Coordinates of C-alpha atoms and ligand atoms in Angstrom, one line a residue:
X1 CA 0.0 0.0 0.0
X2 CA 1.1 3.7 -1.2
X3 CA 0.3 6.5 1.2
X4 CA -2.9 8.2 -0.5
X5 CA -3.6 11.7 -1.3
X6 CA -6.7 12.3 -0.1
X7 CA -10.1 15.0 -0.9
X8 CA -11.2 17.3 2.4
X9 CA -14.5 19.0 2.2
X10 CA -12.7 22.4 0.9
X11 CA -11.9 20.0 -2.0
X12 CA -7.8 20.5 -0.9
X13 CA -5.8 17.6 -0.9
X14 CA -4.7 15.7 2.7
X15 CA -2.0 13.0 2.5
X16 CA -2.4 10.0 4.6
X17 CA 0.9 7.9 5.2
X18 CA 1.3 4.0 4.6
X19 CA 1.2 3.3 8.4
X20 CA -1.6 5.4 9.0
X21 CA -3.8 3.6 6.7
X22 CA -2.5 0.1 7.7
X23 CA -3.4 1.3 11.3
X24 CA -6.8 1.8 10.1
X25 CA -7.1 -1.4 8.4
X26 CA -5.8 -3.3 10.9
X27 CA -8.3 -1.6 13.5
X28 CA -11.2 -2.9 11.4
X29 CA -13.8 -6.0 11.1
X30 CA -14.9 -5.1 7.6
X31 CA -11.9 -4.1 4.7
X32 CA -10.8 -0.8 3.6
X33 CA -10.9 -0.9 -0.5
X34 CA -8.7 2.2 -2.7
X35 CA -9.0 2.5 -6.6
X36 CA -7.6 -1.0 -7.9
X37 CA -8.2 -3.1 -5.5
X38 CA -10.9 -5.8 -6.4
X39 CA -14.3 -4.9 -5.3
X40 CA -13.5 -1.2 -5.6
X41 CA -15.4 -0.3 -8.7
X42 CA -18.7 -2.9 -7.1
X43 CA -18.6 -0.7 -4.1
X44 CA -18.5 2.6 -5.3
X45 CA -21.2 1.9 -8.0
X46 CA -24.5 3.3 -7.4
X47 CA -28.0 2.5 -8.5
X48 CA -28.1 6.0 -11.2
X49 CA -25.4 5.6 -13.8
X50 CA -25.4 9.1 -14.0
X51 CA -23.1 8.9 -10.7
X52 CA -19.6 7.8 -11.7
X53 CA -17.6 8.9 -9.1
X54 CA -14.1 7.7 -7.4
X55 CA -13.7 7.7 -3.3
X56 CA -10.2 7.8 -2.4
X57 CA -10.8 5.5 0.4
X58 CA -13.5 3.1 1.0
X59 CA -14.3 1.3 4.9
X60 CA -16.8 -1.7 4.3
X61 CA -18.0 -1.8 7.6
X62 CA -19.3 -4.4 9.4
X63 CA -20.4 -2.9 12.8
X64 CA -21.1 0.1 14.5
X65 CA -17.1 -0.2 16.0
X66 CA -16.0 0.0 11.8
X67 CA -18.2 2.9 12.0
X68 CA -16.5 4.6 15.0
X69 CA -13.5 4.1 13.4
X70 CA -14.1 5.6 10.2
X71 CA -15.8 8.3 11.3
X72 CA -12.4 9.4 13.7
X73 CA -10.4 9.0 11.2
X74 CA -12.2 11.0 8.9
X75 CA -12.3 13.8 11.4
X76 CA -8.1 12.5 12.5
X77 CA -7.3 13.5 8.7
X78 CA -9.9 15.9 8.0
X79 CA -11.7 14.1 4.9
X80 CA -14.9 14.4 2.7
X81 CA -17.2 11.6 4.2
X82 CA -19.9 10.0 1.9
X83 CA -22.0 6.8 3.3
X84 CA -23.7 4.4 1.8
X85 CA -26.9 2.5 2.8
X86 CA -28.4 0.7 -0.7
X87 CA -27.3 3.0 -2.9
X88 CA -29.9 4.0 -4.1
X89 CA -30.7 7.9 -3.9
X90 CA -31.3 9.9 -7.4
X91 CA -28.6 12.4 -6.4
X92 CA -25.8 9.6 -5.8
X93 CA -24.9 11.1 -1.9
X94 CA -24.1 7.9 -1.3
X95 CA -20.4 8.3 -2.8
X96 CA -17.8 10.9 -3.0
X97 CA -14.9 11.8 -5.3
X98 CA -12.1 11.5 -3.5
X99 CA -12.7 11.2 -0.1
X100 CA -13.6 8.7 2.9
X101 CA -17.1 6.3 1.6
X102 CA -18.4 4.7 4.7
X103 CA -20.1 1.5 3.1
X104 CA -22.5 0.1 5.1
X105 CA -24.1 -2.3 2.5
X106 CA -22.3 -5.2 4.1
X107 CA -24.2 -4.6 7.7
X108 CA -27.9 -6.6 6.6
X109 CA -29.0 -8.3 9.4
X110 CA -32.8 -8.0 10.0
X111 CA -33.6 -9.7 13.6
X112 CA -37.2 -9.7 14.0
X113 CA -39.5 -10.2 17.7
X114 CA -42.7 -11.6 16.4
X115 CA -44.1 -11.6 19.9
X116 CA -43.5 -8.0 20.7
X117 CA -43.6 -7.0 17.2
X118 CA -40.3 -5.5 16.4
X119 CA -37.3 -5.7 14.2
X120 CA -34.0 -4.3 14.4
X121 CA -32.4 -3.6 10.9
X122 CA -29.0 -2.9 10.0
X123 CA -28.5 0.0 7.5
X124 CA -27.5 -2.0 4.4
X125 CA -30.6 -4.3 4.8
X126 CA -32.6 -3.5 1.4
X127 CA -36.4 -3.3 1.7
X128 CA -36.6 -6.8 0.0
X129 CA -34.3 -8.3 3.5
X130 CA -37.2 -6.6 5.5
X131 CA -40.1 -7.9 3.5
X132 CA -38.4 -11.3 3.6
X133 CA -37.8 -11.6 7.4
X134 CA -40.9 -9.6 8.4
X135 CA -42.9 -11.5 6.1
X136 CA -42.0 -15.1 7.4
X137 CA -44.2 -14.0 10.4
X138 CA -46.9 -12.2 8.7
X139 CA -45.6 -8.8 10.0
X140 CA -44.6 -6.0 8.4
X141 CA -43.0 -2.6 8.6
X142 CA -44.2 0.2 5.9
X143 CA -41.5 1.0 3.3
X144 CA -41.5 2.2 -0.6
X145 CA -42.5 0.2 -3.4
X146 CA -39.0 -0.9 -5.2
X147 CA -37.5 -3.7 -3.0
X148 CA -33.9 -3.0 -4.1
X149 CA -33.6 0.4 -2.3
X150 CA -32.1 0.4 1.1
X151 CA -33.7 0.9 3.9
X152 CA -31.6 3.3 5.4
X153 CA -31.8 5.8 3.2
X154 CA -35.7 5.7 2.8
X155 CA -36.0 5.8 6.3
X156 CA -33.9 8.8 7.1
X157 CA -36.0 10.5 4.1
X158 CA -39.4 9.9 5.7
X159 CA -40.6 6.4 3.5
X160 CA -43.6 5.5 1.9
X161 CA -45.4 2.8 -0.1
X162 CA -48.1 1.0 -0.2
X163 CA -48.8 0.6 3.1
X164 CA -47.7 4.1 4.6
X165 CA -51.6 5.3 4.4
X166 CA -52.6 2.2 6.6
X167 CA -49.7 2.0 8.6
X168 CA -48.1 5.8 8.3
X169 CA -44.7 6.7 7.5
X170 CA -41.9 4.4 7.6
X171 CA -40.5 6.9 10.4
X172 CA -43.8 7.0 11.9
X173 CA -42.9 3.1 12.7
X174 CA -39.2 3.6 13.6
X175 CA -38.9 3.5 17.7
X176 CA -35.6 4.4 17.9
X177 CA -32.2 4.2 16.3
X178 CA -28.2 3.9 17.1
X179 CA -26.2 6.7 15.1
X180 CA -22.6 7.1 15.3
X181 CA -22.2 11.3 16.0
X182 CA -20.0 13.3 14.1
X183 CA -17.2 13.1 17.0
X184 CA -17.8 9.2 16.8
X185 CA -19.5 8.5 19.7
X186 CA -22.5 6.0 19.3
X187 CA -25.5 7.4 21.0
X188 CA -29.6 5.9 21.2
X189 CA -32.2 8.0 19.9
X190 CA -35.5 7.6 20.7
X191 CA -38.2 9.9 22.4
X192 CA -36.5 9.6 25.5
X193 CA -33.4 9.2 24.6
X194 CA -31.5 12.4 22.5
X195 CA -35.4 13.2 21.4
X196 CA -34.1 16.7 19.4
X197 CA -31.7 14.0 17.3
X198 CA -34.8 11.0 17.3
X199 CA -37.1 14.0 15.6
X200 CA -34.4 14.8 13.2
X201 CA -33.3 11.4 12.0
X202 CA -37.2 10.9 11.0
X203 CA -37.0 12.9 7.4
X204 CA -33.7 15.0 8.0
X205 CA -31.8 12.9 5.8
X206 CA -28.0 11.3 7.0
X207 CA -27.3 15.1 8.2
X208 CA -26.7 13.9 11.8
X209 CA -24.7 10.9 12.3
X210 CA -24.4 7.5 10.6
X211 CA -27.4 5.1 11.9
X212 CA -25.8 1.5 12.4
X213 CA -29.2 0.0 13.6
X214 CA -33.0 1.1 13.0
X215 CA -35.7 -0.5 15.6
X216 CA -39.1 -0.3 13.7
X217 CA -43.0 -1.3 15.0
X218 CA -44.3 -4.3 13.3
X219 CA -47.8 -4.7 12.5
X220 CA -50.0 -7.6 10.7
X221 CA -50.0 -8.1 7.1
X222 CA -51.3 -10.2 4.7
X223 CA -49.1 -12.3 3.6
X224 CA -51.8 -12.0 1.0
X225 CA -52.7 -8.9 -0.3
X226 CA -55.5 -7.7 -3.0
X227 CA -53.0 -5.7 -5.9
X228 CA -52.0 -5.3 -9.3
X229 CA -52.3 -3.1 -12.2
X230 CA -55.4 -2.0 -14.1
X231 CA -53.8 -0.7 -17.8
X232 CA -55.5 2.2 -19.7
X233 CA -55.0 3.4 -23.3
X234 CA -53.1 6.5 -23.0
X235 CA -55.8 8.3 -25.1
X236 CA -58.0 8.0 -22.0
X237 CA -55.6 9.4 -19.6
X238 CA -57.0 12.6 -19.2
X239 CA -61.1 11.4 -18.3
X240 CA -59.1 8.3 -16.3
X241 CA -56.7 10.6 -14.4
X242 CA -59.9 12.8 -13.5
X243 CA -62.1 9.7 -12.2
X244 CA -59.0 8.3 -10.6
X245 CA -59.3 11.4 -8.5
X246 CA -63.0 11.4 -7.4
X247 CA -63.0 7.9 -6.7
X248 CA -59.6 8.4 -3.7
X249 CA -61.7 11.4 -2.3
X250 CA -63.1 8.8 0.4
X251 CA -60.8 5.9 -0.5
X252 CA -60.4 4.0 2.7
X253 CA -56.7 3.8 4.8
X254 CA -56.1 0.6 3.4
X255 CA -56.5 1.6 0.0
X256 CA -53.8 2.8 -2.1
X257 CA -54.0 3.6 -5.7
X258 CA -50.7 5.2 -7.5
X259 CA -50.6 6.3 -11.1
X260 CA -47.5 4.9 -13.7
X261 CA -47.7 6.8 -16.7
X262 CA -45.4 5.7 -20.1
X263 CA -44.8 3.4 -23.1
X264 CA -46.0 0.0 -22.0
X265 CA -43.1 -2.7 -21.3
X266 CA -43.8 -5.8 -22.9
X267 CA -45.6 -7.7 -20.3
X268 CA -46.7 -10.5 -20.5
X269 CA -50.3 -10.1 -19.4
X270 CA -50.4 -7.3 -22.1
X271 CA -51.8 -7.7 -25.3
X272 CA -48.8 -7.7 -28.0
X273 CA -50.1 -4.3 -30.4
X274 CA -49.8 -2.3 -26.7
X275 CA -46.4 -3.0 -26.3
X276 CA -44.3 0.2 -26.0
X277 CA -47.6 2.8 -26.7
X278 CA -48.4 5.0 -24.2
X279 CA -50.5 4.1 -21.8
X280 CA -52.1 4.9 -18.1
X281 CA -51.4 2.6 -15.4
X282 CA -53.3 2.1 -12.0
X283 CA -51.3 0.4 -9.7
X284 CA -53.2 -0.6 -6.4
X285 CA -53.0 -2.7 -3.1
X286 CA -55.4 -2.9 -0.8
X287 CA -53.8 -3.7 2.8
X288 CA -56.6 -5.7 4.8
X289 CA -59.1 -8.2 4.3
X290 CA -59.4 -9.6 0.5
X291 CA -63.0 -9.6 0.2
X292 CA -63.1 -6.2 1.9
X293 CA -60.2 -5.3 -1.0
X294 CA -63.0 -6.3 -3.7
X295 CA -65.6 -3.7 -2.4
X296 CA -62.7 -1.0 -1.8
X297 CA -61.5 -1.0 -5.5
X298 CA -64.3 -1.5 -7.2
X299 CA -65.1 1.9 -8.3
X300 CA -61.5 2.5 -9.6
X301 CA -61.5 -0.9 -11.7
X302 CA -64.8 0.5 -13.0
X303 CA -63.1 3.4 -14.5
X304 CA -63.5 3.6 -18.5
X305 CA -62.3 0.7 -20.6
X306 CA -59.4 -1.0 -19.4
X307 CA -56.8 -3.1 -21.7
X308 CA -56.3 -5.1 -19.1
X309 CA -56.9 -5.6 -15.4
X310 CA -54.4 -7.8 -13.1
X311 CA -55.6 -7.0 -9.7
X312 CA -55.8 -10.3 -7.6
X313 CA -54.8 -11.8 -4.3
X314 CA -50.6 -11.8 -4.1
X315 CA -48.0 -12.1 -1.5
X316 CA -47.2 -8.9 -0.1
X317 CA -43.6 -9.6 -0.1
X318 CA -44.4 -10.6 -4.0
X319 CA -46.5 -7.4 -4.4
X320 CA -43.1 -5.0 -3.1
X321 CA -41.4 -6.2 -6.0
X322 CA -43.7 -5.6 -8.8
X323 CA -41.6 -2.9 -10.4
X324 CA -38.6 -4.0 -10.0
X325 CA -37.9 -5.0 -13.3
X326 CA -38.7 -1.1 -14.5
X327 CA -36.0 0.4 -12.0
X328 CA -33.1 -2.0 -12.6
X329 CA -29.8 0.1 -11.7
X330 CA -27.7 0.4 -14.6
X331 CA -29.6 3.0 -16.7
X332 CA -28.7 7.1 -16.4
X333 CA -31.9 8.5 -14.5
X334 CA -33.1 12.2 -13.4
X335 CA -35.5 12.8 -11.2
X336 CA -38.3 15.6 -10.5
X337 CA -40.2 16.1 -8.0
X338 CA -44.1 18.1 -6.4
X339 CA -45.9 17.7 -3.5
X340 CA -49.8 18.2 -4.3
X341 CA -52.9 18.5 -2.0
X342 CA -55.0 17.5 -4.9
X343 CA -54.5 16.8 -8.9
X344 CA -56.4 19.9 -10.7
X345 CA -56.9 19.5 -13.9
X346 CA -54.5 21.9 -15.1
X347 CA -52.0 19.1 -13.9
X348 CA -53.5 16.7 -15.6
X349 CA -53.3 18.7 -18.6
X350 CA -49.6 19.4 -18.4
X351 CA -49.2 15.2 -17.6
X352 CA -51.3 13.9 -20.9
X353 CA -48.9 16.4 -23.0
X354 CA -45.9 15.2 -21.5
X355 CA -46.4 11.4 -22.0
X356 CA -47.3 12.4 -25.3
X357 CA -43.8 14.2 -25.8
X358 CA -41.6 11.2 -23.9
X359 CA -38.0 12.1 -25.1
X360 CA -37.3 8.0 -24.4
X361 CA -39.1 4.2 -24.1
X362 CA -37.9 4.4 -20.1
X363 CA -39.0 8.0 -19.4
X364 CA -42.3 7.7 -16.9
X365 CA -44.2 10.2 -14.4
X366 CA -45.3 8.3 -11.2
X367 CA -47.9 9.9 -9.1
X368 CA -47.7 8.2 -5.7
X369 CA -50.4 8.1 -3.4
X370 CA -50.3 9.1 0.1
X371 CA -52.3 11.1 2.7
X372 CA -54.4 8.4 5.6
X373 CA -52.5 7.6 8.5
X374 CA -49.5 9.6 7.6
X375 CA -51.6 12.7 7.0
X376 CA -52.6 12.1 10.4
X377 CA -49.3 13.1 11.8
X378 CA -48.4 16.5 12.6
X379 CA -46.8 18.0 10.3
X380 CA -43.9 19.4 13.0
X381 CA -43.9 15.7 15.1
X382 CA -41.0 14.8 12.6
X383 CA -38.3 16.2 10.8
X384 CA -40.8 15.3 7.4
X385 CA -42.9 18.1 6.8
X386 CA -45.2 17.6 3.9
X387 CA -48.1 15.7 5.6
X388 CA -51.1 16.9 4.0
X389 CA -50.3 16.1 0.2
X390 CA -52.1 13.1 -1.0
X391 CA -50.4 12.7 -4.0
X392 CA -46.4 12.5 -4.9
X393 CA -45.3 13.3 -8.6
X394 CA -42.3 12.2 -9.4
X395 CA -41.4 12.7 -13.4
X396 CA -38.8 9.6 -14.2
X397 CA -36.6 10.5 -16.8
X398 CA -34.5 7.4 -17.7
X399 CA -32.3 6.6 -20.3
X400 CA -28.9 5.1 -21.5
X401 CA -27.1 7.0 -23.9
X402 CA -25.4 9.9 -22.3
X403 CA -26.1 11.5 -25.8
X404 CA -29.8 11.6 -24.4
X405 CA -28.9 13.8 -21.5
X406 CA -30.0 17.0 -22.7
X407 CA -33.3 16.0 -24.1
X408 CA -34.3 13.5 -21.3
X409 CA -33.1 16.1 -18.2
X410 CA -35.3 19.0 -20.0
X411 CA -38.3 17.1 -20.6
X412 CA -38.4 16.3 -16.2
X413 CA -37.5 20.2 -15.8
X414 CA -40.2 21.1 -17.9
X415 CA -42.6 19.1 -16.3
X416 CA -41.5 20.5 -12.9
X417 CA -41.8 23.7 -14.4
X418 CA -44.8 23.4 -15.8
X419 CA -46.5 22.1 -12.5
X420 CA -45.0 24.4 -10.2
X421 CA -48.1 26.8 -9.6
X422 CA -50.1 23.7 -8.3
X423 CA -47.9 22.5 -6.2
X424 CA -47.6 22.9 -2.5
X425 CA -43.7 23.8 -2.4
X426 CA -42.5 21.4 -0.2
X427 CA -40.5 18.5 -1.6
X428 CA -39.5 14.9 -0.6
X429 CA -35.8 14.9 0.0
X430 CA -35.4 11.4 -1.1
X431 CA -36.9 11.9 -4.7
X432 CA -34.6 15.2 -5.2
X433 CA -31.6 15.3 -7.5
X434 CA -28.4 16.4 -6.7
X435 CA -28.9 20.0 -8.6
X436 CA -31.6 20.9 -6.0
X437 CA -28.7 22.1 -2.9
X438 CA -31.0 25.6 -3.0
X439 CA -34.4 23.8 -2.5
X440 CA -33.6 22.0 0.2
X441 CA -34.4 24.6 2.8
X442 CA -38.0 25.1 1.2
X443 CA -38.5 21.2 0.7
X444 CA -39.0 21.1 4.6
X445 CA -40.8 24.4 5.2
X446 CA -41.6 25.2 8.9
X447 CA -39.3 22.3 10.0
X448 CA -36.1 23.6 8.7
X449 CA -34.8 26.1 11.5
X450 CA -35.3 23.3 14.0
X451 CA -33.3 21.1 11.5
X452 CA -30.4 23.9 11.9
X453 CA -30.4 24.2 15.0
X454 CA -30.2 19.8 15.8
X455 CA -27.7 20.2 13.2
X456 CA -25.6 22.6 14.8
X457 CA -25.9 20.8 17.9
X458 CA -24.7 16.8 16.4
X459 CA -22.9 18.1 13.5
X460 CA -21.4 21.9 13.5
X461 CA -18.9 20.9 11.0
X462 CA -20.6 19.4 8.7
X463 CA -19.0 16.5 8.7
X464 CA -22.3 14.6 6.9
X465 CA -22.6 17.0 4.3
X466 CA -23.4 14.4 1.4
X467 CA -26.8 14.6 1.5
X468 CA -29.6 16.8 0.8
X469 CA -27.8 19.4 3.4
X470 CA -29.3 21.1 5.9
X471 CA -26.4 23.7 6.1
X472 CA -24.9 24.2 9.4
X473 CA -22.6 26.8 8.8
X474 CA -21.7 29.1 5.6
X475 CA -21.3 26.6 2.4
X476 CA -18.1 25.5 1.9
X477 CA -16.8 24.6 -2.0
X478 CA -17.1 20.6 -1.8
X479 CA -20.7 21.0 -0.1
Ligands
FAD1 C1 -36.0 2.9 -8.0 C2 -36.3 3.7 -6.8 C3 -37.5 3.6 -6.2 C4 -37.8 4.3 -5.0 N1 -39.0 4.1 -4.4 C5 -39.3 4.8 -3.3 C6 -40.5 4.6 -2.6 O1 -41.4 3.9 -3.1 N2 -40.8 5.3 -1.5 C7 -39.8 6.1 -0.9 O2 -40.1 6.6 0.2 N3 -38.6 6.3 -1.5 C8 -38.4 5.6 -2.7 N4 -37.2 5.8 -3.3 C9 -36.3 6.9 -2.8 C10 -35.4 6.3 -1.8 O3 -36.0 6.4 -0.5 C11 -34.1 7.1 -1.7 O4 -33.4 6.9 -2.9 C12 -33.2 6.7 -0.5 O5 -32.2 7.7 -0.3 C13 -32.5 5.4 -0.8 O6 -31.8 4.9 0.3 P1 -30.5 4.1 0.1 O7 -30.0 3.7 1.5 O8 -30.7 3.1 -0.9 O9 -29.6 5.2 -0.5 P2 -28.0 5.8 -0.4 O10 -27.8 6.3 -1.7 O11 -27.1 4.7 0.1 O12 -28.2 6.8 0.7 C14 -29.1 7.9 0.6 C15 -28.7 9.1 1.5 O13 -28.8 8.6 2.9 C16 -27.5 8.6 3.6 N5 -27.4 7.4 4.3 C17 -27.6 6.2 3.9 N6 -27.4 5.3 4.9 C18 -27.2 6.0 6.0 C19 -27.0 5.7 7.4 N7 -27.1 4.5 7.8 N8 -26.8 6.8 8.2 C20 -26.8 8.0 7.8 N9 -27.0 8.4 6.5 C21 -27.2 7.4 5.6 C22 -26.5 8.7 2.4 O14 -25.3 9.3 2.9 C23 -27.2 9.5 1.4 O15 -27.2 10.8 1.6 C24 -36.9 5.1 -4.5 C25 -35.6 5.2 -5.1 C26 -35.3 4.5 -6.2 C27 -34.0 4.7 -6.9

């Protein structure tokens, strides 16, 4: 090993002798990786190709003492610190150029308490490791609808799926959790423990420490579920979008009912002359009894003339990997983002013209579905602000020539654009690309002084600064 010149958050250059860095490795469970070594290029790959970038130094932990370690020397030497959960968020936080990565994607245990209903997680458990062990008892905790994306991550954003209306917030369901500070200490949050860092950690984002453990509320589920897609032509989108909308004004808690709009994927339920057309997609699950399901969908699978509808008993666990096979890592993606109270029709509008333009086959506007028990939380009880929008719009754009950049990036910003006036302001951190540093302080509206102010408290240097930042002092180049 060579000594290694190193990146610090000012973006200078540190350099960190031989025997400091064999000290390091020799101090740790997991493996420290630098650029050649094999499993360097796995490691530092994220889910959006977009993200190509090159940590100097890599720790793979494999417990909160790796952690301790990485994070002290990080501070020892002072280095840029990324960390990495599943990888998964749109703006690639989870990796730095040049700096210190703190991997945590080794760290998956899931141990779950079926009698007293809980499960501890370790941060580079994916949702699918959740679903799995939660499952096997029938018990669930509510997380997002891709099972590849790690929990940690989706956590520390706020989380929700198809169960988050029944069930509320993934942080709504996190009791407490073990974070490593930004001095390296390992400290309990929970309401009684640290409470200003517990209400933080629940939609603040990694800006206070690394979480080596998350302790989450079970509840009963399935393990069979009423779901599936009902598939519109695209022509009907507008009249579908607008009855789609009437019939969630009293959907029941259990009931959720998100929108996929974009050229078909050849499915195999799907009739061969729709492949790759437009068309409108209403994905549902309905978390309770199946029968009960039947009643409580009913009016949306009566909605115009379907091509096809697949909605039938399946295993939840089956159910949270339905689109997978659309949100494969690998492809160059770019991401925006509104929080609405309703869907007027002037959105609608600016939706049916945008499918219509689709710079790409992979390009797709989701519109998730929220509101119900999460709505019921106050909007200042967590660090996640944006209670009281029942519907998510997230415009996908998603392609795999970097030729296609320019076209595929301006159709999302136009869309965002375009949409802007009906939106509420906020934003959902996790579904915000790395360009949006200014709207960060808006995305969490009356929430974000008390952010400052934990985040002056935990983390005055801003030491966690990869991450949608809450800013804790002046902005500093590498931020
Ligand atoms: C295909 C796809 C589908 C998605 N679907 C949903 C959905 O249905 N619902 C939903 O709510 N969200 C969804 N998301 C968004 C997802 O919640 C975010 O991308 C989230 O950041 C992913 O977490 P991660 O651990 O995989 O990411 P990473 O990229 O590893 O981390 C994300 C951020 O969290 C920080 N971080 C990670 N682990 C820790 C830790 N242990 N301690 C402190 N900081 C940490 C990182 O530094 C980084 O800033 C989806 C994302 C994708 C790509």
């Amino acid at each position: 090993m060579n000594d290694l010149n190193l990146t610090t958050p000012d973006g200078e250059l540190a350099t960190v002798s031989t025997p400091v860095l064999e000290a390091l490795a020799a101090n740790l469970r997991g493996q420290m990786l630098h650029a050649g070594d094999a499993g360097y290029d796995e490691a530092r790959s994220v889910w959006n190709a977009m993200i190509d970038r090159r940590p100097g130094l890599i720790v793979r932990c494999l417990g909160a003492s790796d952690v301790i370690a990485a994070v002290k020397f990080a501070r020892e030497h002072k280095l840029l610190v990324a960390v990495r959960g599943g990888g998964h968020n749109i703006a690639g936080s989870a990796v730095c150029d040049g700096g210190l990565m703190i991997d945590l994607s080794l760290m998956k245990s899931v141990r779950v308490d079926k009698v007293a209903r809980r499960a501890w997680v370790e941060p580079g458990a994916i949702l699918a490791d959740v679903d799995r062990e939660t499952q096997a008892f029938g018990l669930a905790v509510p997380t997002g609808i891709n099972s590849t994306t790690g929990i940690a991550g989706l956590t520390l954003g706020g989380g929700f799926g198809w169960t988050a209306r029944k069930l509320g917030l993934t942080i709504d369901n996190l009791l407490s959790a073990d974070v490593v500070t930004a001095d390296g200490e390992l400290v309990r949050a929970s309401t009684t423990e640290h409470p200003d860092l517990f209400w933080a950690l629940r939609g603040g984002g990694g800006n206070f420490g690394v979480v080596t453990a998350f302790e989450f509320k079970l509840h009963k589920l399935g393990p069979q579920v009423l779901s599936g897609l009902v598939v519109h032509p695209f022509d009907d989108a507008k009249s579908v979008l607008q009855q789609y909308r009437k019939a969630l004004e009293d959907a029941p808690d259990e009931l959720t009912c998100w929108t996929v709009m974009r050229k078909a994927p050849p499915l195999p339920f799907l009739p061969a002359q729709w492949h790759w057309k437009e068309v409108l997609v209403l994905a549902m699950c309905y978390c309770g009894e199946l029968e009960a399901g039947e009643k409580a969908t009913a009016a949306l699978r009566a909605i115009g003339k379907p091509i096809v509808d697949v909605v039938g008993p399946n295993p939840f666990a089956g159910w949270q990997t339905a689109f997978d096979p659309l949100l494969q890592p690998g492809a160059r993606n770019y991401w925006k983002s509104h929080d609405f109270i309703d869907l007027p029709d002037a959105t609608i509008d600016i939706l049916d013209n945008a499918i219509r333009t689709l710079p790409g086959p992979e390009c797709e506007i989701f519109i998730g579905h929220v509101g119900g028990a999460a709505e019921r939380v106050a909007a200042d009880a967590t660090a996640f602000p944006q209670r009281n929008s029942h519907f998510v719009m997230n415009v996908h754009a998603r392609w795999r020539e970097a030729s296609m950049d320019r076209a595929c990036i301006d159709w999302a910003r136009g869309i965002y654009e375009a949409t802007r006036p009906q939106a509420v302001g906020t934003a959902y951190i996790n579904f915000m690309p790395a360009d949006e540093a200014d709207r960060v302080e808006a995305a969490y509206g009356g929430n974000y002084a008390r952010l400052l102010e934990v985040k002056r408290k935990y983390d005055p240097d801003n030491v966690f600064r990869m991450n949608q930042n809450v800013r804790a002092k002046k902005a500093s180049k590498a931020a």
